[in-house]
Short mmCIF file of C-alpha atoms in Angstrom, two decimals:
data_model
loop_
_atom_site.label_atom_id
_atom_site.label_comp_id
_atom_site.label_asym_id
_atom_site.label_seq_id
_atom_site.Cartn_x
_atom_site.Cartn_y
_atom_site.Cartn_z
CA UNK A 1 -170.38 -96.68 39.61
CA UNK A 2 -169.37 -92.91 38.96
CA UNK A 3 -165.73 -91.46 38.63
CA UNK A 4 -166.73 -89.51 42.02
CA UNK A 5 -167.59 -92.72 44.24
CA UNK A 6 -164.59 -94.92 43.15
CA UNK A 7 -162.41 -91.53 43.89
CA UNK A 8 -164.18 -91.26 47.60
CA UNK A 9 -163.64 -95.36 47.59
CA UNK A 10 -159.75 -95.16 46.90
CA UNK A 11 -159.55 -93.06 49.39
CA UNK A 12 -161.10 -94.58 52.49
CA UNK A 13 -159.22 -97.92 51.49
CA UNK A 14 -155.95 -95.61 51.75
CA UNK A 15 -156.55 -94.36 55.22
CA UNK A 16 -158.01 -97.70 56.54
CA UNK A 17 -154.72 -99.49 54.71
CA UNK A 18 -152.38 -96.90 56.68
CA UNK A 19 -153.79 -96.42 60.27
CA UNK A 20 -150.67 -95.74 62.11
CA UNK A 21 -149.52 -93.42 59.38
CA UNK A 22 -152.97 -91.18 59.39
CA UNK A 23 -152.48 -91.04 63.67
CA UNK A 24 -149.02 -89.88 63.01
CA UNK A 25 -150.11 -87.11 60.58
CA UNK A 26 -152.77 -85.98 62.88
CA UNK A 27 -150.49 -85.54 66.17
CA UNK A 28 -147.74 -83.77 63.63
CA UNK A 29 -150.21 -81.26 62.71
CA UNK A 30 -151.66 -80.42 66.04
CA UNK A 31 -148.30 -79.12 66.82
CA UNK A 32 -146.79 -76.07 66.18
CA UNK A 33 -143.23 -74.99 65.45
CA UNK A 34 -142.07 -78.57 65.08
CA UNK A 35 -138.82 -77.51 62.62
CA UNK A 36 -137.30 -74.83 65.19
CA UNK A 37 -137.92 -72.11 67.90
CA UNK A 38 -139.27 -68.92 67.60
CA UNK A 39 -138.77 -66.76 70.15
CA UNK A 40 -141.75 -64.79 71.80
CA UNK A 41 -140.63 -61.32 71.45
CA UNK A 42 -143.09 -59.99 73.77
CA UNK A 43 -140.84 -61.58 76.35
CA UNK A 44 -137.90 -59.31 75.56
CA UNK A 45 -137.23 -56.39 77.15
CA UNK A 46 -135.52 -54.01 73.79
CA UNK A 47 -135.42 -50.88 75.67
CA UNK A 48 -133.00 -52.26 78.46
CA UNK A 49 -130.84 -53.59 75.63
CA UNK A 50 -130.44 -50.66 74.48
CA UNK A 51 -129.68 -49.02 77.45
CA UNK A 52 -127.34 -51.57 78.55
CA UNK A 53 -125.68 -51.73 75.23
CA UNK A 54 -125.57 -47.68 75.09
CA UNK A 55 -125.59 -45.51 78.17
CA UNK A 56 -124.44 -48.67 80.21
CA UNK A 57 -120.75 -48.49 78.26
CA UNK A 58 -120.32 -45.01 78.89
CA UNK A 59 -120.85 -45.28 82.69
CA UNK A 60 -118.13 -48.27 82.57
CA UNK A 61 -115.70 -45.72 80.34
CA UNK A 62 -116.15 -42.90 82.44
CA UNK A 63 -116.30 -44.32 86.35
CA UNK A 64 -115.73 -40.43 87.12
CA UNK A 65 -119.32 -40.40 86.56
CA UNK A 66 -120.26 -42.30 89.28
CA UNK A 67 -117.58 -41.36 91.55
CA UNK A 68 -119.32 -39.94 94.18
CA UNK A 69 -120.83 -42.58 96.86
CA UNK A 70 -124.34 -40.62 96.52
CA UNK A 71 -124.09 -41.09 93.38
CA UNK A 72 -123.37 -44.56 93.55
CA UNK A 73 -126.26 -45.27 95.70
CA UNK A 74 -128.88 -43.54 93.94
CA UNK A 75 -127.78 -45.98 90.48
CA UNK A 76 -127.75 -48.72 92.62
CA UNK A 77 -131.11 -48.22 94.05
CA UNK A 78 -132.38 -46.89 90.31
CA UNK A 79 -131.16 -50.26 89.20
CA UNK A 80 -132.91 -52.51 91.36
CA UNK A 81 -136.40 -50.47 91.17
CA UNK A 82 -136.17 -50.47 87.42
CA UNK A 83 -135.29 -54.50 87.49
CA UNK A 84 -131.97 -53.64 85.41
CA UNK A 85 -129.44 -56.00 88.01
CA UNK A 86 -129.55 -58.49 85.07
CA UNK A 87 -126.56 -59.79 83.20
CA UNK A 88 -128.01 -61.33 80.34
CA UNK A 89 -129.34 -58.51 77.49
CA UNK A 90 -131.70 -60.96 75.17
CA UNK A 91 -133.06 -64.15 77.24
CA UNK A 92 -136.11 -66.36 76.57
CA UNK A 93 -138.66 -66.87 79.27
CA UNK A 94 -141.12 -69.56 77.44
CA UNK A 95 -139.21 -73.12 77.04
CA UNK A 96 -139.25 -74.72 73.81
CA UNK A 97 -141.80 -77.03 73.40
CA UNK A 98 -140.84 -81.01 73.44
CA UNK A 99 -139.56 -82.92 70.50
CA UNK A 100 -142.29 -85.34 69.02
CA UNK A 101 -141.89 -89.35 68.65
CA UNK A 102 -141.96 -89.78 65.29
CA UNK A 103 -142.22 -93.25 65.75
CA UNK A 104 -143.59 -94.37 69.54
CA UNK A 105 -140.99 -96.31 71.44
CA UNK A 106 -142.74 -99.57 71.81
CA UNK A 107 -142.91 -99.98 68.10
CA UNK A 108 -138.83 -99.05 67.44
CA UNK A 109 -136.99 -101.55 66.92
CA UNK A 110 -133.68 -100.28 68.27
CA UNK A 111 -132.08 -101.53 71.34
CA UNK A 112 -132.62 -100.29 74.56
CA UNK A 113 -130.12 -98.14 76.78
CA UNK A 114 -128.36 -100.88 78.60
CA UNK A 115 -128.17 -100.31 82.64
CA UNK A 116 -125.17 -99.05 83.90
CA UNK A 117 -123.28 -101.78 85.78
CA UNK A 118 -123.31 -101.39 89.83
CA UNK A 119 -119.93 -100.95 91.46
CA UNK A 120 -118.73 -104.53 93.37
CA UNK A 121 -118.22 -103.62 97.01
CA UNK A 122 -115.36 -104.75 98.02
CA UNK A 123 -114.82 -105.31 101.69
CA UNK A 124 -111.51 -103.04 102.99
CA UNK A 125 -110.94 -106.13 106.00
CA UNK A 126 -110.75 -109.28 106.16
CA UNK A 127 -113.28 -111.44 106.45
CA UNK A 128 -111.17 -114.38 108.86
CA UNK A 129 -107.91 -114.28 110.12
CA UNK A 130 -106.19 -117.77 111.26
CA UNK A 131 -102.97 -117.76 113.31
CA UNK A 132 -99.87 -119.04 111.56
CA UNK A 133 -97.15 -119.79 113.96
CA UNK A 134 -93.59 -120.89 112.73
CA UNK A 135 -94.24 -119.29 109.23
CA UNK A 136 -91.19 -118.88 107.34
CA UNK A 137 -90.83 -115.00 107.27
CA UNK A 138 -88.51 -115.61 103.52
CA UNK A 139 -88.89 -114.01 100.38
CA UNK A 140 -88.06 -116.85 98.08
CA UNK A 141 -90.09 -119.90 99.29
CA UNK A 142 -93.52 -120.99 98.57
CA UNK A 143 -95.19 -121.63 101.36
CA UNK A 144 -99.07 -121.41 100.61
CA UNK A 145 -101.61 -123.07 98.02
CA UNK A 146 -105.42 -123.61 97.98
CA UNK A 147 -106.66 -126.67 95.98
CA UNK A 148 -109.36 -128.05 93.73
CA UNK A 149 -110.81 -129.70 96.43
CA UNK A 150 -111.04 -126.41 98.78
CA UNK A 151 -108.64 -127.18 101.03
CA UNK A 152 -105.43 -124.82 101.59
CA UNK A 153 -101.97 -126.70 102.28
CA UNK A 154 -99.73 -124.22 104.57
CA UNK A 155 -96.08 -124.97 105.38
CA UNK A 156 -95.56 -124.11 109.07
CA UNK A 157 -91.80 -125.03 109.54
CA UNK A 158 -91.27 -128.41 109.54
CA UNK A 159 -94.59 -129.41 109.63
CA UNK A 160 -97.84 -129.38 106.72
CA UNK A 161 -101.14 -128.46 107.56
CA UNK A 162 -104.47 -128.62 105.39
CA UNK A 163 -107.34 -125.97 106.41
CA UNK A 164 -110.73 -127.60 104.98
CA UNK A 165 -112.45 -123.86 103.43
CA UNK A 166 -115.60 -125.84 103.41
CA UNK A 167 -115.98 -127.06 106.67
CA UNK A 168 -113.32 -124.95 108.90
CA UNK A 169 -111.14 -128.36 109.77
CA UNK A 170 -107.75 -128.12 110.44
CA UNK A 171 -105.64 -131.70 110.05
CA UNK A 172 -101.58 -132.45 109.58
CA UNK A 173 -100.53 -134.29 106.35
CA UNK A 174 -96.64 -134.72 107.52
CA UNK A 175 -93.79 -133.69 109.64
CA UNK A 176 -89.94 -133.86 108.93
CA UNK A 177 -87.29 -133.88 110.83
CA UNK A 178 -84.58 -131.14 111.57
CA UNK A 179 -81.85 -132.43 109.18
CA UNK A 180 -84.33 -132.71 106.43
CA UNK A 181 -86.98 -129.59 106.46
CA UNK A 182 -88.02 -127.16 106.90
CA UNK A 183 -90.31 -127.06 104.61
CA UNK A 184 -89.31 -124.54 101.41
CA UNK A 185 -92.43 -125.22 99.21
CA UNK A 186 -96.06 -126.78 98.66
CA UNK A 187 -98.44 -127.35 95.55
CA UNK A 188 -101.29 -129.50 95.50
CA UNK A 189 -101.68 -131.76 92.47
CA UNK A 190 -104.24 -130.87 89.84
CA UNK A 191 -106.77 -133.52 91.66
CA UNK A 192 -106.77 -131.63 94.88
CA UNK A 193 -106.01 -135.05 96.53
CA UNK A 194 -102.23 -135.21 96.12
CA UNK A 195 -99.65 -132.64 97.00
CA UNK A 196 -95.55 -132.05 96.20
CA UNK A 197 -94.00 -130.95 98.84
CA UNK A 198 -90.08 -129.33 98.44
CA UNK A 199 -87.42 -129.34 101.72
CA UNK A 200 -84.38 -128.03 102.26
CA UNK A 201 -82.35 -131.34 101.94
CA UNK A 202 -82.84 -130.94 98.16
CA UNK A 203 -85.76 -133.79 98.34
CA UNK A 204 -89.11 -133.53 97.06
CA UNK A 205 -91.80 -135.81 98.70
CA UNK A 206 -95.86 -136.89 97.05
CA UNK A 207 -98.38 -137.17 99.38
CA UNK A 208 -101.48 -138.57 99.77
CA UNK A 209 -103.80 -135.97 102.01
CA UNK A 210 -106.54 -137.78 102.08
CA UNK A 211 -104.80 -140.74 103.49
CA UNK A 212 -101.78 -139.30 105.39
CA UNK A 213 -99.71 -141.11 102.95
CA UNK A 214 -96.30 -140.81 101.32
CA UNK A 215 -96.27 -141.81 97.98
CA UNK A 216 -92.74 -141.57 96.62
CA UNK A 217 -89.43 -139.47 97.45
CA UNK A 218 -88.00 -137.32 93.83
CA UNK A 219 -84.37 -137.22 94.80
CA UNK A 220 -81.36 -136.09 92.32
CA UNK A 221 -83.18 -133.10 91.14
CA UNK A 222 -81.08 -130.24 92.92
CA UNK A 223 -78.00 -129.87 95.46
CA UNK A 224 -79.79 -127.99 97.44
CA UNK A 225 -83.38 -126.36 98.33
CA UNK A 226 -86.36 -126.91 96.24
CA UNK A 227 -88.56 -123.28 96.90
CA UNK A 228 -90.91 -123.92 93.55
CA UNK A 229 -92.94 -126.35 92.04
CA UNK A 230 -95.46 -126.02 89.91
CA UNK A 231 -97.46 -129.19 88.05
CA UNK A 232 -98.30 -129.76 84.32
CA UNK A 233 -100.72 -132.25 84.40
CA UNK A 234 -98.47 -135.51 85.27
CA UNK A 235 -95.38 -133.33 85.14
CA UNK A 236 -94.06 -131.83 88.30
CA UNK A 237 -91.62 -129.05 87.79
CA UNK A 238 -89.32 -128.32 90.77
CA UNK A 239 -86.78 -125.21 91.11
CA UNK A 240 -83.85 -125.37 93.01
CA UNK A 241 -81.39 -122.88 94.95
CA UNK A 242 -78.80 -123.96 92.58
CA UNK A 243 -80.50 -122.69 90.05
CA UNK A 244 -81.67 -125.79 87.70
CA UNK A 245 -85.78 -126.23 86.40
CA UNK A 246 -86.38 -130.28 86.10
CA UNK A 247 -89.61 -131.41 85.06
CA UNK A 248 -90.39 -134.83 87.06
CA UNK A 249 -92.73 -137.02 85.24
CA UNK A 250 -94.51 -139.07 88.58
CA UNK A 251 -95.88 -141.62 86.53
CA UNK A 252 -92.69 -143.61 85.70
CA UNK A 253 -89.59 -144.38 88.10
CA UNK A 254 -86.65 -142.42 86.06
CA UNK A 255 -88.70 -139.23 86.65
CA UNK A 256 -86.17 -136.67 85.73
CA UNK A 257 -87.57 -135.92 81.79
CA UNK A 258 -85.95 -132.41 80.90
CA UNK A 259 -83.86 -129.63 82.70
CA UNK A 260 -83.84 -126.00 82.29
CA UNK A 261 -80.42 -124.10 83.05
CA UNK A 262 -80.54 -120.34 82.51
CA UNK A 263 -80.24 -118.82 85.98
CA UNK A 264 -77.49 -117.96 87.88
CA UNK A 265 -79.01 -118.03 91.18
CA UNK A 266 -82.28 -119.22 93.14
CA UNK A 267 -85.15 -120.27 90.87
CA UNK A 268 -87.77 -118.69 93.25
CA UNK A 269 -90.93 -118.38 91.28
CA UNK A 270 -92.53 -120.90 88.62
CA UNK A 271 -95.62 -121.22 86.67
CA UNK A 272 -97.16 -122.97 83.41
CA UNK A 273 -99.08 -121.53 81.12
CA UNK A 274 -102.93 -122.51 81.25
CA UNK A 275 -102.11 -124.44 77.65
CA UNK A 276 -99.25 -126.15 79.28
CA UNK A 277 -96.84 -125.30 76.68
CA UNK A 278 -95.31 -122.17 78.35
CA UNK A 279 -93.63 -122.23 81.65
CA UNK A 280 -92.27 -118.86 83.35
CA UNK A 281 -89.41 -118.83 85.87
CA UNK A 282 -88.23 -116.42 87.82
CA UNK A 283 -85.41 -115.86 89.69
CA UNK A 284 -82.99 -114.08 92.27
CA UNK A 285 -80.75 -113.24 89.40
CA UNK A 286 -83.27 -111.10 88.62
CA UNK A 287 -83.62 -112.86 85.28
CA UNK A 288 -87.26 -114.53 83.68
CA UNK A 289 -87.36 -116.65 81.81
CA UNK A 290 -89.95 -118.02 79.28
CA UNK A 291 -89.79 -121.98 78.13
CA UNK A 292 -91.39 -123.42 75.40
CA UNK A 293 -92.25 -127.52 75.67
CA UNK A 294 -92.18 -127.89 71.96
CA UNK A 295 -88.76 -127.05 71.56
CA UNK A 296 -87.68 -128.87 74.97
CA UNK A 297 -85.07 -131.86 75.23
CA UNK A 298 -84.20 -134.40 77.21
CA UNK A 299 -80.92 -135.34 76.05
CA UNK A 300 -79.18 -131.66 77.16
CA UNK A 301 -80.24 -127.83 78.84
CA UNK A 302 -83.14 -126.58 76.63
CA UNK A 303 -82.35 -123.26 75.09
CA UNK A 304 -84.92 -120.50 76.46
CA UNK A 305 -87.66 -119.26 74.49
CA UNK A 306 -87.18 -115.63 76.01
CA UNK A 307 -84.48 -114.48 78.59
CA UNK A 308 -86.22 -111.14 79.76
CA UNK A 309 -83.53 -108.25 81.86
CA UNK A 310 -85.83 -105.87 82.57
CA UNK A 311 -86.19 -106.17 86.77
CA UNK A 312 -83.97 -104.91 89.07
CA UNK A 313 -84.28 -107.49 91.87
CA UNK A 314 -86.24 -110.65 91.97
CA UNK A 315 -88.56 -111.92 90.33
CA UNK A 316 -90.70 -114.02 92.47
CA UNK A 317 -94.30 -113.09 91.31
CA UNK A 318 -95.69 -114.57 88.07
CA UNK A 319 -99.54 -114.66 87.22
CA UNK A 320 -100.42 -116.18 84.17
CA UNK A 321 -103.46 -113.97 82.40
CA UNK A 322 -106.91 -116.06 82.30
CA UNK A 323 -108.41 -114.39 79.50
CA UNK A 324 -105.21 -113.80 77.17
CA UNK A 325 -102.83 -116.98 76.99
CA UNK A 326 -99.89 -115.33 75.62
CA UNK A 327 -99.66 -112.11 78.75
CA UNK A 328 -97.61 -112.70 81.44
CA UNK A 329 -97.37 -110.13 84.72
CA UNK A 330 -94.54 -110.21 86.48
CA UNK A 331 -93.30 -108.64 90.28
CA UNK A 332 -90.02 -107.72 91.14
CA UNK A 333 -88.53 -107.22 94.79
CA UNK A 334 -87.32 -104.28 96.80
CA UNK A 335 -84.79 -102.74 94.12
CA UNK A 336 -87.85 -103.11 91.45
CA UNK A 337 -91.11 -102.38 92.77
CA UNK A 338 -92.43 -103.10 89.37
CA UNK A 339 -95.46 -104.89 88.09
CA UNK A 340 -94.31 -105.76 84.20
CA UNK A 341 -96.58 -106.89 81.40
CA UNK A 342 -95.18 -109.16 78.74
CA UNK A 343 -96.18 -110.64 75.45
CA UNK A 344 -94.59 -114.14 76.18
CA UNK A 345 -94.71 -114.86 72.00
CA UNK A 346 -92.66 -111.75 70.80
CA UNK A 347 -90.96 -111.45 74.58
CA UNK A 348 -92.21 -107.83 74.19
CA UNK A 349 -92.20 -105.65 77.52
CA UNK A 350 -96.38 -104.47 77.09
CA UNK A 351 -96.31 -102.05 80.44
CA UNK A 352 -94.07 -101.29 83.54
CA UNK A 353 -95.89 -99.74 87.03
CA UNK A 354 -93.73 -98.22 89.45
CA UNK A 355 -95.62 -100.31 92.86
CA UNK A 356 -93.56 -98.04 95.20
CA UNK A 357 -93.08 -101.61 97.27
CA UNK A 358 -91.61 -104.63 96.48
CA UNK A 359 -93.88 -107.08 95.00
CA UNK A 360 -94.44 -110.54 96.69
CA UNK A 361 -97.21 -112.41 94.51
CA UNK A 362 -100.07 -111.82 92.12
CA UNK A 363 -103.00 -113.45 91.07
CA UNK A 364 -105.41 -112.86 88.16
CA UNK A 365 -109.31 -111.93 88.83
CA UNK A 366 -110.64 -114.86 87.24
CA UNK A 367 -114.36 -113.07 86.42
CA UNK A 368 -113.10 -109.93 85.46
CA UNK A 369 -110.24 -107.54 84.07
CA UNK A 370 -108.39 -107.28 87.76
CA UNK A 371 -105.13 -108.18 89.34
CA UNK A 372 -104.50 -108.28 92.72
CA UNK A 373 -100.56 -107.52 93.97
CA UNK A 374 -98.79 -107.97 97.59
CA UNK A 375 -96.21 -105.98 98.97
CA UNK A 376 -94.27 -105.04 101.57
CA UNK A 377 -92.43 -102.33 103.21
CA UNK A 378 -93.97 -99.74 104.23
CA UNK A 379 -98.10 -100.56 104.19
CA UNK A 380 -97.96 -104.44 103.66
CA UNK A 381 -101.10 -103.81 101.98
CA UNK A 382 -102.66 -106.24 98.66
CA UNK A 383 -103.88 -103.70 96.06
CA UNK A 384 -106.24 -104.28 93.71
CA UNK A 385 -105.50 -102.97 89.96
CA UNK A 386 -108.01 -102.52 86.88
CA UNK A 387 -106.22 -103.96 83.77
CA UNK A 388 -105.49 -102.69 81.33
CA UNK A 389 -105.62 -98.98 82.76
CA UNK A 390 -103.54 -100.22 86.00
CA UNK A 391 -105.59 -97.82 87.95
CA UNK A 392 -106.05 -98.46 91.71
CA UNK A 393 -109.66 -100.01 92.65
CA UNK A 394 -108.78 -100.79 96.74
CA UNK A 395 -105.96 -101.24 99.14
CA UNK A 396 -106.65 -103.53 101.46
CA UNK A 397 -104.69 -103.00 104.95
CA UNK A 398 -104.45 -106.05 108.19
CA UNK A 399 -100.99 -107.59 107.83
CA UNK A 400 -98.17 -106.24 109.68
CA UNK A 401 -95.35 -107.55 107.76
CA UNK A 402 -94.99 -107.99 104.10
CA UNK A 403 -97.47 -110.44 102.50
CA UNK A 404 -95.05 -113.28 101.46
CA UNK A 405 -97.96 -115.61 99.19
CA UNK A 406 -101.09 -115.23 98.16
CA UNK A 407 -103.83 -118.47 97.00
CA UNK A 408 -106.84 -118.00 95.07
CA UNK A 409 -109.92 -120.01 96.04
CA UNK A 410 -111.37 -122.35 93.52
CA UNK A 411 -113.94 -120.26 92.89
CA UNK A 412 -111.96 -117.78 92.43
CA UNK A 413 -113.70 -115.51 94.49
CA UNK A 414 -111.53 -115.21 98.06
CA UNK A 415 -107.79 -114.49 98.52
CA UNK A 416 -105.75 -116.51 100.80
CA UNK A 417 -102.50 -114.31 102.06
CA UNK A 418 -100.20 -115.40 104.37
CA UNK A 419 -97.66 -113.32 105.85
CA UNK A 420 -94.08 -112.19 107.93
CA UNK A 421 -97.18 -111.52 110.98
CA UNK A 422 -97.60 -115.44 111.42
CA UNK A 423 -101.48 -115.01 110.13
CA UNK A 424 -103.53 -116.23 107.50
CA UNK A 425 -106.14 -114.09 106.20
CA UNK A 426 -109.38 -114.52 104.17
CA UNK A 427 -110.25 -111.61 101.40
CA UNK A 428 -113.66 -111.47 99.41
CA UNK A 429 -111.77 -108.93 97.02
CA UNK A 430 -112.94 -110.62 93.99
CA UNK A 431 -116.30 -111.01 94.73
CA UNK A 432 -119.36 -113.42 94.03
CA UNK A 433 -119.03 -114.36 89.97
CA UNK A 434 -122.20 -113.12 88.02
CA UNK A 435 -125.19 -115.87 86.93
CA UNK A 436 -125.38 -116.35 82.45
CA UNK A 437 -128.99 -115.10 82.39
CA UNK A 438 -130.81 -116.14 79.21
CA UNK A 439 -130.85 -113.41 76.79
CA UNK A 440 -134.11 -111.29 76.52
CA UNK A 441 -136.54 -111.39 73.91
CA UNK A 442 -136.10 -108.85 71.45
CA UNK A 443 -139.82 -106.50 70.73
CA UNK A 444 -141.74 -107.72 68.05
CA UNK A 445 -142.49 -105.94 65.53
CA UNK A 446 -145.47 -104.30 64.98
CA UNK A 447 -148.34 -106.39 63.19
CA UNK A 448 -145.82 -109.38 63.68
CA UNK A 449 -148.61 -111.83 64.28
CA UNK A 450 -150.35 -111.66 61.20
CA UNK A 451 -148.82 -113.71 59.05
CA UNK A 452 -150.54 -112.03 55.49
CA UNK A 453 -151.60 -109.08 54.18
CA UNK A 454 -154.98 -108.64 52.71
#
């Protein structure tokens, strides 16, 4: 075999080894102009340029020229016979021709552009509204609270009633009598079976719902009022009027385990950390308060973790953050108006927004980067902020008095809010959480099934 035939030989084995390449070459070339644009100059006009950048100056130097309105006209109509009404001197007519794929899409292996998300739609009414009669119109009780089991406990009075979410059933769990209730507080049990309930008599009583059952009276906790409790697993924390925190362990019959003294006044507002280690107290001192389990005692007062001055008023709002363990929001009342942010290891003070109303409670958007506030005078709307930017998403408007609590759904879809009116109203404000879908299968790579190379 001659020099000439391996030469032509080498070179079809090339091309036939490189397919993709040679197709590439041969759309390149039938292309013109691929580096930059020319412009075609037989699209300009160069002797109205230079009119307009000549005699045109000296007619806007010298108006005297044109002073007279015959004058005037006859330019005018000049103009528009000659087509020079144009503000642009140099302008191209023929669009550039399109940029070339290189590569064609299907064989890239860079992602794609992601959708945009859709905007939730978030109803502005509510979607039920239950009457409430007897509901104590007060700022520092707890009168509300929806269960695991999807059933909401409402204090009404002297008098607690369940509302079955699932089913629309109303029933009564227990009534007291005058010289113990009313009724200053109500939190189910992490079960959803058993609930706490606080009175006024300084009592607090457990109670089987599912049975109609009293299961045991908590007495020599407080002197007076119990308005918050909040549970820890097996440990029941109660707040009193006269200002003590005692965690109650139900399991054993000296239930009185630790105390917390720090405030002067009310404890109004209470709530553990998801870990359990933290709780968060608020009060009508206007103080919060952060406690830490680890360092707690129960042989005399544990010390504070953090003693936070910040509010003006009460604090009687507390949302624990679902997605960051360690931030805290707080509300404070009518002298406040605030919604704080707080880093609950440092005790650092993370944001402050002016509300313009007093805040009554707050809950967290479980699914995404929300919270959702209740106020007051004047609108007695909930309002519905994007965290971390605090920017308003909706105000939602129905209640005629200031929304006192608020209860989240297990879901934690729909917002239970209960207010001065003597209604209970339903909210789809956080709307229907989104479905994991499997992840897509990336594009395979071009000449990925062949698994050699000849």
């Amino acid at each position: 075999m001659d020099a000439g035939s391996m030469s032509s030989s080498s070179k079809l084995k090339s091309e036939s080894s490189w397919p993709l390449r040679q197709q590439l070459l041969q759309e390149r070339n039938s292309r013109e102009n691929l580096d930059r644009f020319i412009p075609n100059r037989s699209a300009m006009d160069f002797d109205f340029a230079h009119f307009m950048l000549t005699e045109g100056r000296k007619v806007k130097k010298n108006p005297a020229m044109v002073s007279s309105p015959s004058n005037e006209a006859y330019r005018k109509q000049l103009a528009e016979s000659m087509n020079m009404n144009r503000t642009r001197i140099l302008a191209f007519k023929n669009k550039p021709p399109a940029p070339v794929e290189l590569f064609p899409r299907k064989f890239s292996s860079l992602p794609q552009d992601k959708l945009a998300k859709p905007r939730r739609h978030i109803p502005q009414t509510s979607e039920r509204t239950l009457d409430a009669p007897d509901l104590v119109d007060d700022y520092y009780l707890n009168l509300l609270d929806w269960g695991s089991c999807n059933v909401i406990a409402i204090a009404l009075a002297n008098t607690v009633y369940l509302w079955d979410a699932t089913n629309g059933s109303t029933s009564e769990v227990a009534t007291f009598e005058d010289e113990v209730g009313p009724v200053t507080s109500v939190s189910w049990a992490p079960d959803g079976r058993n609930i706490a309930i606080g009175l006024d008599n300084s009592e607090v009583q457990l109670w089987d719902s599912t049975a109609n059952k009293q299961l045991r009276t908590l007495r020599g906790c407080h002197r007076s009022r119990v308005g918050s409790i909040a549970w820890n697993n097996h440990i029941l924390t109660t707040g009193g009027m006269d200002g003590c925190i005692v965690n109650n362990d139900v399991r054993v019959r000296s239930h009185i385990v630790e105390t917390y003294r720090g405030h002067e006044q009310e404890v109004c507002a209470l709530k553990w950390s998801a870990s359990g280690q933290q709780l968060a107290s608020g009060g009508n001192d206007n103080l919060l308060h952060i406690w830490d389990r680890s360092v707690a005692s129960s042989n005399s007062p544990t010390q504070w973790l953090h003693r936070l001055e910040d509010h003006t008023a009460a604090v009687k709002a507390l949302a624990w953050c679902p997605f960051q363990g360690n931030l805290l929001a707080s509300g404070g009342g009518g002298g406040d108006r605030c919604i704080k942010f707080w880093n609950t290891h440092t005790g650092a003070c993370l944001n402050s927004v002016d509300t313009g109303s007093h805040v009554c409670a707050l809950l967290w958007n479980k699914n995404e980067r929300e919270l959702l506030s209740s106020h007051g005078f004047t609108q007695n709307q909930l309002t519905l902020w994007k965290y971390p930017s605090m920017a308003k998403i909706a105000e939602l408007t129905g209640h005629t008095s200031r929304v006192l609590y608020m209860a989240q759904s297990p879901d934690g879809c729909t917002v239970a809010s209960a207010a001065g009116d003597e209604t209970l109203r339903f909210w789809n404000v956080f709307g229907v959480p989104e479905v994991a879908k499997p992840a897509p299968k990336s594009n395979p790579e071009p000449f990925a099934h062949f698994n050699r190379i000849r």
